Short mmCIF file of C-alpha atoms in Angstrom, two decimals:
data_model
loop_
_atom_site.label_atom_id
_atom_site.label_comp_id
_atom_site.label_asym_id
_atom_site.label_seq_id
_atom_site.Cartn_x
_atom_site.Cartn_y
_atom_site.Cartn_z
CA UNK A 1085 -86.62 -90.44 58.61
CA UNK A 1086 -86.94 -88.90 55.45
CA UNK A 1087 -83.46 -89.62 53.40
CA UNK A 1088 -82.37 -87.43 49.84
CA UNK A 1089 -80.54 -90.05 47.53
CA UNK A 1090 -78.92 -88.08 45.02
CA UNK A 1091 -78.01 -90.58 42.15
CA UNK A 1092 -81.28 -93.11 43.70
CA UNK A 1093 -81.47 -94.76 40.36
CA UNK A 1094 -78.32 -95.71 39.65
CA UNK A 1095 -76.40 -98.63 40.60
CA UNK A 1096 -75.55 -98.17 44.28
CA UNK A 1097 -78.50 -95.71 44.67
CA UNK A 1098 -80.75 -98.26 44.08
CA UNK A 1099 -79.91 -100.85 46.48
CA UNK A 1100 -79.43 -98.12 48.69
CA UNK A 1101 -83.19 -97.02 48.26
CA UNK A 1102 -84.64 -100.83 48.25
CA UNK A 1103 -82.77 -101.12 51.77
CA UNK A 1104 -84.23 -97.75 53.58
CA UNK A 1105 -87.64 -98.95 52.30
CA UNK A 1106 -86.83 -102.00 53.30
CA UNK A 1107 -85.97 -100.78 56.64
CA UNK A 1108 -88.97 -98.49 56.84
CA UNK A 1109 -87.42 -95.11 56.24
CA UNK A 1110 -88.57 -92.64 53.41
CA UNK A 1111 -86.41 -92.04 50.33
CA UNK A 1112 -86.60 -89.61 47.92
CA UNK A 1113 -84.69 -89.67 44.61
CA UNK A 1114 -82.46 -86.92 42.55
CA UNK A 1115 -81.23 -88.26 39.39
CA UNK A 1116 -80.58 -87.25 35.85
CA UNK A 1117 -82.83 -91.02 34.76
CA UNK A 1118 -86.08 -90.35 33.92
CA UNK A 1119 -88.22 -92.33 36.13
CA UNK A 1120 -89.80 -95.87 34.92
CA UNK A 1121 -93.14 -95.79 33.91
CA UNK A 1122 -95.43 -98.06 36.52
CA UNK A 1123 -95.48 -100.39 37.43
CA UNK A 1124 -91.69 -101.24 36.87
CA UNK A 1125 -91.15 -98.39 38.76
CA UNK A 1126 -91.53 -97.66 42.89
CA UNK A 1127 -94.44 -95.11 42.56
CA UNK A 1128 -94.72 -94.10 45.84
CA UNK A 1129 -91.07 -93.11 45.80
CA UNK A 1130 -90.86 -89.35 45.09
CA UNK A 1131 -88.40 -88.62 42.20
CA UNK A 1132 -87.09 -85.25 40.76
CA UNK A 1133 -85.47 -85.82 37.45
CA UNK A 1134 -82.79 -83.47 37.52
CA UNK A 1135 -78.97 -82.50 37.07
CA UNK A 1136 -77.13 -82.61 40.42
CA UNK A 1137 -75.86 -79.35 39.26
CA UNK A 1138 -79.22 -77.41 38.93
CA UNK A 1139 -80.10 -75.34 42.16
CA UNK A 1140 -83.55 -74.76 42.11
CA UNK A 1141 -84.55 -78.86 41.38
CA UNK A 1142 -82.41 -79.59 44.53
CA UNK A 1143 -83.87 -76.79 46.80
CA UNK A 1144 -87.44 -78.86 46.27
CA UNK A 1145 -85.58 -82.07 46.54
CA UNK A 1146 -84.78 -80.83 49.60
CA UNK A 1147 -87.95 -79.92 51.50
CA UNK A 1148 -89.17 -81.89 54.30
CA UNK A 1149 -86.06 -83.83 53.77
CA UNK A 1150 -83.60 -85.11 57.58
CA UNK A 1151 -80.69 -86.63 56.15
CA UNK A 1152 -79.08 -86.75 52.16
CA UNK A 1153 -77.40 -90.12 50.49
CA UNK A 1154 -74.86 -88.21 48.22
CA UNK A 1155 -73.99 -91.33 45.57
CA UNK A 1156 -74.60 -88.66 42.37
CA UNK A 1157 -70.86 -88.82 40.30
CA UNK A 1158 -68.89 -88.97 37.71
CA UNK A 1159 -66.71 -92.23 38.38
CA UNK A 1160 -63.74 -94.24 36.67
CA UNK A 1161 -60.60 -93.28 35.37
CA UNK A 1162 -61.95 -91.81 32.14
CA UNK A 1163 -60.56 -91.85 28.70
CA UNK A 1164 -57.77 -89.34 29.30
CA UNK A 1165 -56.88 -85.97 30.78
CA UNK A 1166 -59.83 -84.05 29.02
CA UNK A 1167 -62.15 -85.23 31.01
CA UNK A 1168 -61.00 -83.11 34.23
CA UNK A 1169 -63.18 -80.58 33.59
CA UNK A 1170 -66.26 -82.69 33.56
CA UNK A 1171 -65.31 -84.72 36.77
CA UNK A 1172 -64.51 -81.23 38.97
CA UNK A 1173 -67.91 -79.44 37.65
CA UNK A 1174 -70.14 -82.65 38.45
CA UNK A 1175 -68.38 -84.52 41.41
CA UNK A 1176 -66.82 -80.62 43.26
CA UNK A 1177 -69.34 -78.26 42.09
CA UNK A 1178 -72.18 -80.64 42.27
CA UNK A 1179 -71.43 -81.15 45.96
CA UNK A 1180 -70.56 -77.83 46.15
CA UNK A 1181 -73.69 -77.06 45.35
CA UNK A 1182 -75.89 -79.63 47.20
CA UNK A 1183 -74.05 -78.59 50.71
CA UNK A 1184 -75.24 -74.92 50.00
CA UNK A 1185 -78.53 -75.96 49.65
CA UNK A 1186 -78.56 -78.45 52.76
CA UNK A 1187 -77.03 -75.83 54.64
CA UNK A 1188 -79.81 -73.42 53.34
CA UNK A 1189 -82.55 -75.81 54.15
CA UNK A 1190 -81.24 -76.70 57.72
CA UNK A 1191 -80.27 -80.28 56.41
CA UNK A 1192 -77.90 -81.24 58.88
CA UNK A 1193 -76.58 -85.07 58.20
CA UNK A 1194 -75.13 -86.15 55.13
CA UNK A 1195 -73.32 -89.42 53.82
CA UNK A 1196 -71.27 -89.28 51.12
CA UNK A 1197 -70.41 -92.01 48.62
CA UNK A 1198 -66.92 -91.55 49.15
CA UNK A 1199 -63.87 -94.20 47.55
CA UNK A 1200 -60.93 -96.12 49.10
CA UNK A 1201 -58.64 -94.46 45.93
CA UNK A 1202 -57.76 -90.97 47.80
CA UNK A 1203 -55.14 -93.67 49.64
CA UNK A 1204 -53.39 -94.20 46.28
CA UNK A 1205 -51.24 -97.15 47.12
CA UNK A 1206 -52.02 -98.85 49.88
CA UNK A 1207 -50.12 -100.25 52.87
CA UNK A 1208 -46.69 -101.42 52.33
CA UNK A 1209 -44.05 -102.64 54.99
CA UNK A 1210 -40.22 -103.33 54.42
CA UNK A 1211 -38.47 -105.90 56.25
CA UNK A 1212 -35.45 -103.34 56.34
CA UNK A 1213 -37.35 -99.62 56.82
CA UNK A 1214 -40.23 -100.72 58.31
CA UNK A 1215 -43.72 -98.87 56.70
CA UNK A 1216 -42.73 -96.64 53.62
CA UNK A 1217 -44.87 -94.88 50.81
CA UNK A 1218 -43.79 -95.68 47.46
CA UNK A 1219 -44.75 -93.21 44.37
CA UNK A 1220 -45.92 -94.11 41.29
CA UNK A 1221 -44.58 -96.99 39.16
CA UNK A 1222 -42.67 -95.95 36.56
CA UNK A 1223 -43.13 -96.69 32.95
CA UNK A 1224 -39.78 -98.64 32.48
CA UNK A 1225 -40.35 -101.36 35.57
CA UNK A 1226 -43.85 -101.82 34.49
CA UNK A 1227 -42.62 -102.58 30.90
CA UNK A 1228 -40.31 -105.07 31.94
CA UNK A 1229 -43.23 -106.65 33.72
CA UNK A 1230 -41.64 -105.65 37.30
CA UNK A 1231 -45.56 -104.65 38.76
CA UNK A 1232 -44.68 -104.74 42.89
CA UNK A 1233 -43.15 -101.69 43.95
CA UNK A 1234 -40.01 -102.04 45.40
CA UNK A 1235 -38.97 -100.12 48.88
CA UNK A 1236 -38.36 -96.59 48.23
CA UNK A 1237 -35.29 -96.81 50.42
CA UNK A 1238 -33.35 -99.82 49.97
CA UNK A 1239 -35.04 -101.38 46.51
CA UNK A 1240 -36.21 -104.45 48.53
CA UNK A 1241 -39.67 -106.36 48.31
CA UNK A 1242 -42.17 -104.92 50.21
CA UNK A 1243 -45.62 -106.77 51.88
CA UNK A 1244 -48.51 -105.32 51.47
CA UNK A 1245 -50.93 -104.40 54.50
CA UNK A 1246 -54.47 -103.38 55.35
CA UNK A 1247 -54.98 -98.93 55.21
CA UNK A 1248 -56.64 -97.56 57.91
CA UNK A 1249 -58.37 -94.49 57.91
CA UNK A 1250 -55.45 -92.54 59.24
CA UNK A 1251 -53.53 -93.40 56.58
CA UNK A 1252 -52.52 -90.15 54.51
CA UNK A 1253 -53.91 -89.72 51.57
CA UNK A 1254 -52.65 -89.63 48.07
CA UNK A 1255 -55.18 -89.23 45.23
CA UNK A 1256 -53.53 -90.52 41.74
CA UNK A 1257 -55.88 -89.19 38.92
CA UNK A 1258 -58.50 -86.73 38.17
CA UNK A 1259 -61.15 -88.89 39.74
CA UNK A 1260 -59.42 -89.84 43.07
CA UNK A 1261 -58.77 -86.16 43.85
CA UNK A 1262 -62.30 -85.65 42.90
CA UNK A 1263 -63.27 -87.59 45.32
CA UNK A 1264 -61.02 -86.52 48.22
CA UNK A 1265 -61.99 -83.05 47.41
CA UNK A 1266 -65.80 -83.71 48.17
CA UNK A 1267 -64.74 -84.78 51.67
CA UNK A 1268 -62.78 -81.52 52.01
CA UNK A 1269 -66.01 -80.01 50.82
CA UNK A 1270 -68.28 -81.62 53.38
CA UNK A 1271 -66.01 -81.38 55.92
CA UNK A 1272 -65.98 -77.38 55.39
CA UNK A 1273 -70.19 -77.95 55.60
CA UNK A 1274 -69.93 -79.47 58.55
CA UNK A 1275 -67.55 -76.95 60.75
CA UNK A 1276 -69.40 -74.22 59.23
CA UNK A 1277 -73.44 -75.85 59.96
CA UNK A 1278 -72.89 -78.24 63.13
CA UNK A 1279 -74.16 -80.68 60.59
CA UNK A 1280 -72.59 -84.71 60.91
CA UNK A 1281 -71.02 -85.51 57.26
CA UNK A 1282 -69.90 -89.70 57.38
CA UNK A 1283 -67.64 -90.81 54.56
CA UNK A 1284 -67.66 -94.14 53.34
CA UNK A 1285 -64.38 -95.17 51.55
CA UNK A 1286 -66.12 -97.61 49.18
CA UNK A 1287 -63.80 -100.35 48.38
CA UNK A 1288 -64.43 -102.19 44.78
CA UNK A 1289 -68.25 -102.42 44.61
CA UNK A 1290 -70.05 -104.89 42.67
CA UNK A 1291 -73.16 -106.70 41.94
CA UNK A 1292 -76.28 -106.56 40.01
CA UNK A 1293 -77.33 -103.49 38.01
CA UNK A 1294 -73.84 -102.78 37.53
CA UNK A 1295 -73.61 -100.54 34.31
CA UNK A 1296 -71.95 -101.99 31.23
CA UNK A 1297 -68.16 -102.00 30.02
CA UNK A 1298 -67.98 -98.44 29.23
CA UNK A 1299 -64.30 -96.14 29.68
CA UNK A 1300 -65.79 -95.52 32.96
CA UNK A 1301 -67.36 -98.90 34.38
CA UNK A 1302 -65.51 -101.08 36.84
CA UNK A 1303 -63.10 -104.19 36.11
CA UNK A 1304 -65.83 -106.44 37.70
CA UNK A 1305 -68.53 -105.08 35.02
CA UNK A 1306 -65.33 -105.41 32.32
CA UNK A 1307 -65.03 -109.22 33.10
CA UNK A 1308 -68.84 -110.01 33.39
CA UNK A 1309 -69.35 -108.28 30.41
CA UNK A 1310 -66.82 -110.38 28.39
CA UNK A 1311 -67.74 -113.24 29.07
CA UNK A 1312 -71.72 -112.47 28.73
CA UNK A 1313 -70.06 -112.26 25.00
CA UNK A 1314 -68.50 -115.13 24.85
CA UNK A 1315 -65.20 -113.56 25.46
CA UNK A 1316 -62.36 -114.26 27.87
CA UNK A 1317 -61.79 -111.75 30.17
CA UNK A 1318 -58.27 -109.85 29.92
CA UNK A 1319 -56.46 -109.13 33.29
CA UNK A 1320 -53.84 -106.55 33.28
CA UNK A 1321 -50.26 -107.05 34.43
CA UNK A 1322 -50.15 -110.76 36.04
CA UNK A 1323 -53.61 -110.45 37.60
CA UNK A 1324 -52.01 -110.10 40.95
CA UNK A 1325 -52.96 -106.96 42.33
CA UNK A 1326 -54.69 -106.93 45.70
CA UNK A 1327 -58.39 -105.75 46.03
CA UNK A 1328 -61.23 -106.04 48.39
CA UNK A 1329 -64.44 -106.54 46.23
CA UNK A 1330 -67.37 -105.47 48.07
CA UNK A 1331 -71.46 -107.00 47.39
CA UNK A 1332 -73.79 -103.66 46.56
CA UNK A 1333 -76.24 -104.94 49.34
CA UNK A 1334 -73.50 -104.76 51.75
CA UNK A 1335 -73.02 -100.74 50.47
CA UNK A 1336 -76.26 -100.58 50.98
CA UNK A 1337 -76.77 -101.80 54.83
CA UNK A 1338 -73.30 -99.64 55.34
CA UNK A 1339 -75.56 -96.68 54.18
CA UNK A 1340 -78.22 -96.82 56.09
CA UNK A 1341 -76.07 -97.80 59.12
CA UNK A 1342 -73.99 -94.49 58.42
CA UNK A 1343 -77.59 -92.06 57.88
CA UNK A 1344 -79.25 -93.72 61.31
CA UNK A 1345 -75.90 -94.14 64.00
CA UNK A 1346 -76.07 -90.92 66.52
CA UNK A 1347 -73.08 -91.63 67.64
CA UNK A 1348 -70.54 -92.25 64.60
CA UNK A 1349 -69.61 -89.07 64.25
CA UNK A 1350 -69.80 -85.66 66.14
CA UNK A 1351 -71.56 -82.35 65.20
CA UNK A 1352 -69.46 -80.04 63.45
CA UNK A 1353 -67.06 -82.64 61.92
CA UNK A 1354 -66.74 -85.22 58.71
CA UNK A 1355 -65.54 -88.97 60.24
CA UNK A 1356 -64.37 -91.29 57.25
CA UNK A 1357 -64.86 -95.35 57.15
CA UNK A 1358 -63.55 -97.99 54.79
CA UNK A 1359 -66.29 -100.16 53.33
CA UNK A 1360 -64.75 -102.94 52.10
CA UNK A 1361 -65.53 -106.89 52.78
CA UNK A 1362 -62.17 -107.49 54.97
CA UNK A 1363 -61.15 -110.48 52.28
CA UNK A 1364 -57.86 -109.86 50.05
CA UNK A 1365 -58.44 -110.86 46.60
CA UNK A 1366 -56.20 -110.24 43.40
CA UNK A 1367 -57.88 -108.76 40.03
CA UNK A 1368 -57.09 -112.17 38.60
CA UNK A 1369 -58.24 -114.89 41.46
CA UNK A 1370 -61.73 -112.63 40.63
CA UNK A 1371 -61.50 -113.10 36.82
CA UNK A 1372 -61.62 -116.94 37.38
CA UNK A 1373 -64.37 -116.88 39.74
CA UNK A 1374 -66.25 -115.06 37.43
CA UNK A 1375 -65.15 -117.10 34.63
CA UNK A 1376 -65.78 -121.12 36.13
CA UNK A 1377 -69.27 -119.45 37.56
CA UNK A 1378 -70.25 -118.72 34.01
CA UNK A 1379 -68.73 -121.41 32.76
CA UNK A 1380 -65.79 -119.99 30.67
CA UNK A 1381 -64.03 -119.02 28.79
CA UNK A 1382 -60.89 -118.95 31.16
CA UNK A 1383 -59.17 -115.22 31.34
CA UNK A 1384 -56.30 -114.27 29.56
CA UNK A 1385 -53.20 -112.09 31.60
CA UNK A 1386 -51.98 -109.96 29.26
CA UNK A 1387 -48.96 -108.56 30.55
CA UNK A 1388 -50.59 -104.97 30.20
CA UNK A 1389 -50.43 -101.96 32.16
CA UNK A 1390 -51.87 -98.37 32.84
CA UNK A 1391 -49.71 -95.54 33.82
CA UNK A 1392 -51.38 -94.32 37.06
CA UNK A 1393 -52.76 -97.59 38.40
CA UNK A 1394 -51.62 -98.41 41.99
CA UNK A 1395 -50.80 -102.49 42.48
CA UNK A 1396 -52.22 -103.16 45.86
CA UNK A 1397 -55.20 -101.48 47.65
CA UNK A 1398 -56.93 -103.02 50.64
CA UNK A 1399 -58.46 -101.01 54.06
CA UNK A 1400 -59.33 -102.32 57.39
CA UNK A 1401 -63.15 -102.13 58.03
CA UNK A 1402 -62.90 -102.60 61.17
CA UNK A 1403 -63.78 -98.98 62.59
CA UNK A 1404 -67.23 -99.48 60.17
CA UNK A 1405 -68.16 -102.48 62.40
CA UNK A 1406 -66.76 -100.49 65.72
CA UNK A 1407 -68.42 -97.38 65.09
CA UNK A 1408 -71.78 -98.61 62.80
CA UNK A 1409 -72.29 -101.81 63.92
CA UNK A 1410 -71.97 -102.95 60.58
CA UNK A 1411 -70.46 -106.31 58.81
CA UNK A 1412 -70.84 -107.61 55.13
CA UNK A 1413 -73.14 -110.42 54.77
CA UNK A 1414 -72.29 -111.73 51.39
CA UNK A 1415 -68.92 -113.65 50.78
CA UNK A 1416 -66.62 -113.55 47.65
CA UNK A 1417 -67.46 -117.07 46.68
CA UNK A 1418 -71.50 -117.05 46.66
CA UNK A 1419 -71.25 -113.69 45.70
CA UNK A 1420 -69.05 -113.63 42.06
CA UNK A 1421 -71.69 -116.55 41.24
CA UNK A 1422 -74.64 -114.87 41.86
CA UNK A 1423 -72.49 -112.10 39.85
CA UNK A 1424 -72.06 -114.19 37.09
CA UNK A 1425 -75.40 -113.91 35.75
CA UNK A 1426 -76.72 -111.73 37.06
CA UNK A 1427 -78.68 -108.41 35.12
CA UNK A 1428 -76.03 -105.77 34.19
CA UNK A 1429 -77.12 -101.97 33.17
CA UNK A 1430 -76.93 -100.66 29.56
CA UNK A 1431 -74.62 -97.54 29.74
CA UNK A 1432 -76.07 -94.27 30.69
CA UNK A 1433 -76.66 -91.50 27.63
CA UNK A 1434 -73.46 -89.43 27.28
CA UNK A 1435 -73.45 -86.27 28.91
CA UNK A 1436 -71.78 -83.43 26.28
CA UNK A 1437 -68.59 -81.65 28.03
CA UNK A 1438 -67.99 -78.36 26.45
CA UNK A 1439 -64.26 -77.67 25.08
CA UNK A 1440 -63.44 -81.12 23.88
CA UNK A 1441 -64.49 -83.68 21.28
CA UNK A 1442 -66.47 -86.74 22.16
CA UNK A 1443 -68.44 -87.28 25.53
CA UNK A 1444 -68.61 -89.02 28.77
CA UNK A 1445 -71.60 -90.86 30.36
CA UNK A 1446 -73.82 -88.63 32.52
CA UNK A 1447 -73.18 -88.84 35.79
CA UNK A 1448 -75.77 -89.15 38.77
CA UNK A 1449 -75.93 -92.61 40.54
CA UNK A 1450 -73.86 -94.68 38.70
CA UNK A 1451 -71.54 -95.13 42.09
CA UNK A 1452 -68.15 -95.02 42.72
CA UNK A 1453 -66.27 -98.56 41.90
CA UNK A 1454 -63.35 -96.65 40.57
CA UNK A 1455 -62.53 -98.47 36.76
CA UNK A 1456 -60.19 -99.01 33.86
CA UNK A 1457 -59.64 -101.46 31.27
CA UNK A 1458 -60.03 -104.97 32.35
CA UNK A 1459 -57.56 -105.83 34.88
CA UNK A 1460 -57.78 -102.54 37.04
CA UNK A 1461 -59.73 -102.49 40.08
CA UNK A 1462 -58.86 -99.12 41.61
#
């Protein structure tokens, strides 16, 4: 099988590429990184340097080509609202764009670096009403340090649960709706081809390669890249909102898994699967991993908060080991110490945004771990 990875040099790209080689299929990379010279580079990879937003480059990435990797985005929160327009033209009209030309080059399986933050918050149960939504925390309770959201109905404490895939979805910022947008998209591809379009619902991806504390990394690069400084890393409100961090390899294997099953999803259709490692773990319980497997110094909970972050977010894999036949190999514990040292990314060159001052990183590969300040995961 020969497999497109859009975004095949960035962080999740690569292990993605390492593990169809691995596995004897035949990548080919799209990204905006100019390709290593040899022989730090994978030679016999074919790579187009290009924009996932350029037409013509992605009609010849796409010859000869049976299945596409879609990991090329723009990911994180961002510095503020202005960066909307850059998110829809690369993550919407890049995909956009990339379906047309599958669709015009008979392309007919896709998988699509998709992100466990269209849920919004996750899963919460009242003793009282039973399972209730609750919107966004307001500025007020969060200022007073009250982080859980209460019941929507009665104001009592609610327990927090595992999403499933049927869950409705409720993007919270630019990037989230982004994201559930490109699974509209390919969805739309898919009724309209016959083609099979698999989201995976990435969960909080980390691991080596991991691009620097930038406004748009993840809180697991924030932490690592503290204390690589000498610094203490600083969890936001009292460290303890639920997360599932996931090892890159296991994104990887989940990947491949998704481009290879002929039976995980049905022509004509877009199925969705959380990719997540099944353990609950709270923003700060992973700052102190991090922090005894480096050997200090200890984190600091700040008390903090950021309008727009949801407390608790955690998904069920368990139709991704149904339906792919796929499990996570590497546990939190062994896996935040091989974290702790391991080789992190320098950021990627900013990508100028017409109609607003400043610039974001550019955009293909980096992969989805959604990001914030220290002390958001999601």
């Amino acid at each position: 099988m020969r497999v497109l990875v859009t975004g095949g040099a960035g962080f999740i790209g690569s292990h993605i590429v390492e593990e169809l080689r691995f596995q004897g299929y035949e990548p080919t990379l799209l990204d905006v990184r100019q390709p290593p010279p040899p022989p730090a580079g994978e030679a016999d990879v074919p790579w187009h340097h290009a924009d996932i937003r350029a037409p013509e480059p992605l009609r010849r990435a796409l010859r000869d080509v049976d299945a596409v990797c879609h990991q090329a985005a723009m990911v994180g929160l961002g510095r503020d609202f202005g960066d909307a327009p850059a998110y829809v033209s690369v993550n919407d009209h890049g995909t956009a764009l990339l379906l047309a030309a599958m669709a015009e080059a008979g392309v007919g399986r896709l998988v699509l670096a998709g992100s466990m933050v269209v849920y919004g918050e996750g899963r919460y149960d009242c003793p009282v009403h039973g399972r209730v939504r609750p919107g966004p925390r307001g500025a007020e309770r969060l200022a007073a340090g009250e982080f859980e959201p209460p019941c929507p109905r009665c104001g009592a404490p609610l327990v927090p649960g595992l999403v499933t895939e049927e869950a409705p979805t409720d993007p919270r910022n630019v990037y989230a709706a982004t994201k559930l947008a490109q699974e509209h998209l390919a969805a739309a591809w898919a009724r309209s081809t016959g083609g099979r379009a698999i989201s995976l619902r990435y969960h909080n991806v980390y691991g080596d390669r991991m691009p620097r504390d930038t406004p748009y990394a993840g809180v697991a690069s924030f932490f690592r890249s503290a204390l690589a400084a000498g610094r203490a890393p600083r969890v936001f409100e009292d460290g303890g909102q639920l997360r599932d961090f996931v090892h890159a390899t296991d994104v990887a294997t989940a990947n491949v898994a998704a481009l290879t099953s002929a039976t995980a999803c049905p022509e004509g259709a877009l199925r969705a699967f959380n990719i997540g490692s099944g353990e609950r773990r709270t923003i700060g319980e992973m700052a102190r991993a991090l922090a005894d497997a480096h050997g200090g110094p200890e984190p600091v909970v700040t008390g903090e908060y950021r309008m727009g972050d949801v407390r608790h977010i955690t998904a069920s894999p368990a139709r991704a080991r149904a339906a792919l036949g796929w499990s996570p190999r590497v546990a939190f514990a062994p896996g935040m110490r091989e974290f702790a040292d391991a080789p992190l990314r320098e950021p990627r060159e900013p990508l100028r945004v017409p109609g607003r001052a400043g610039e974001v990183p550019a955009h293909a590969g980096t992969g989805p771990p959604p990001a914030a300040p220290a002390g958001r995961a999601g």
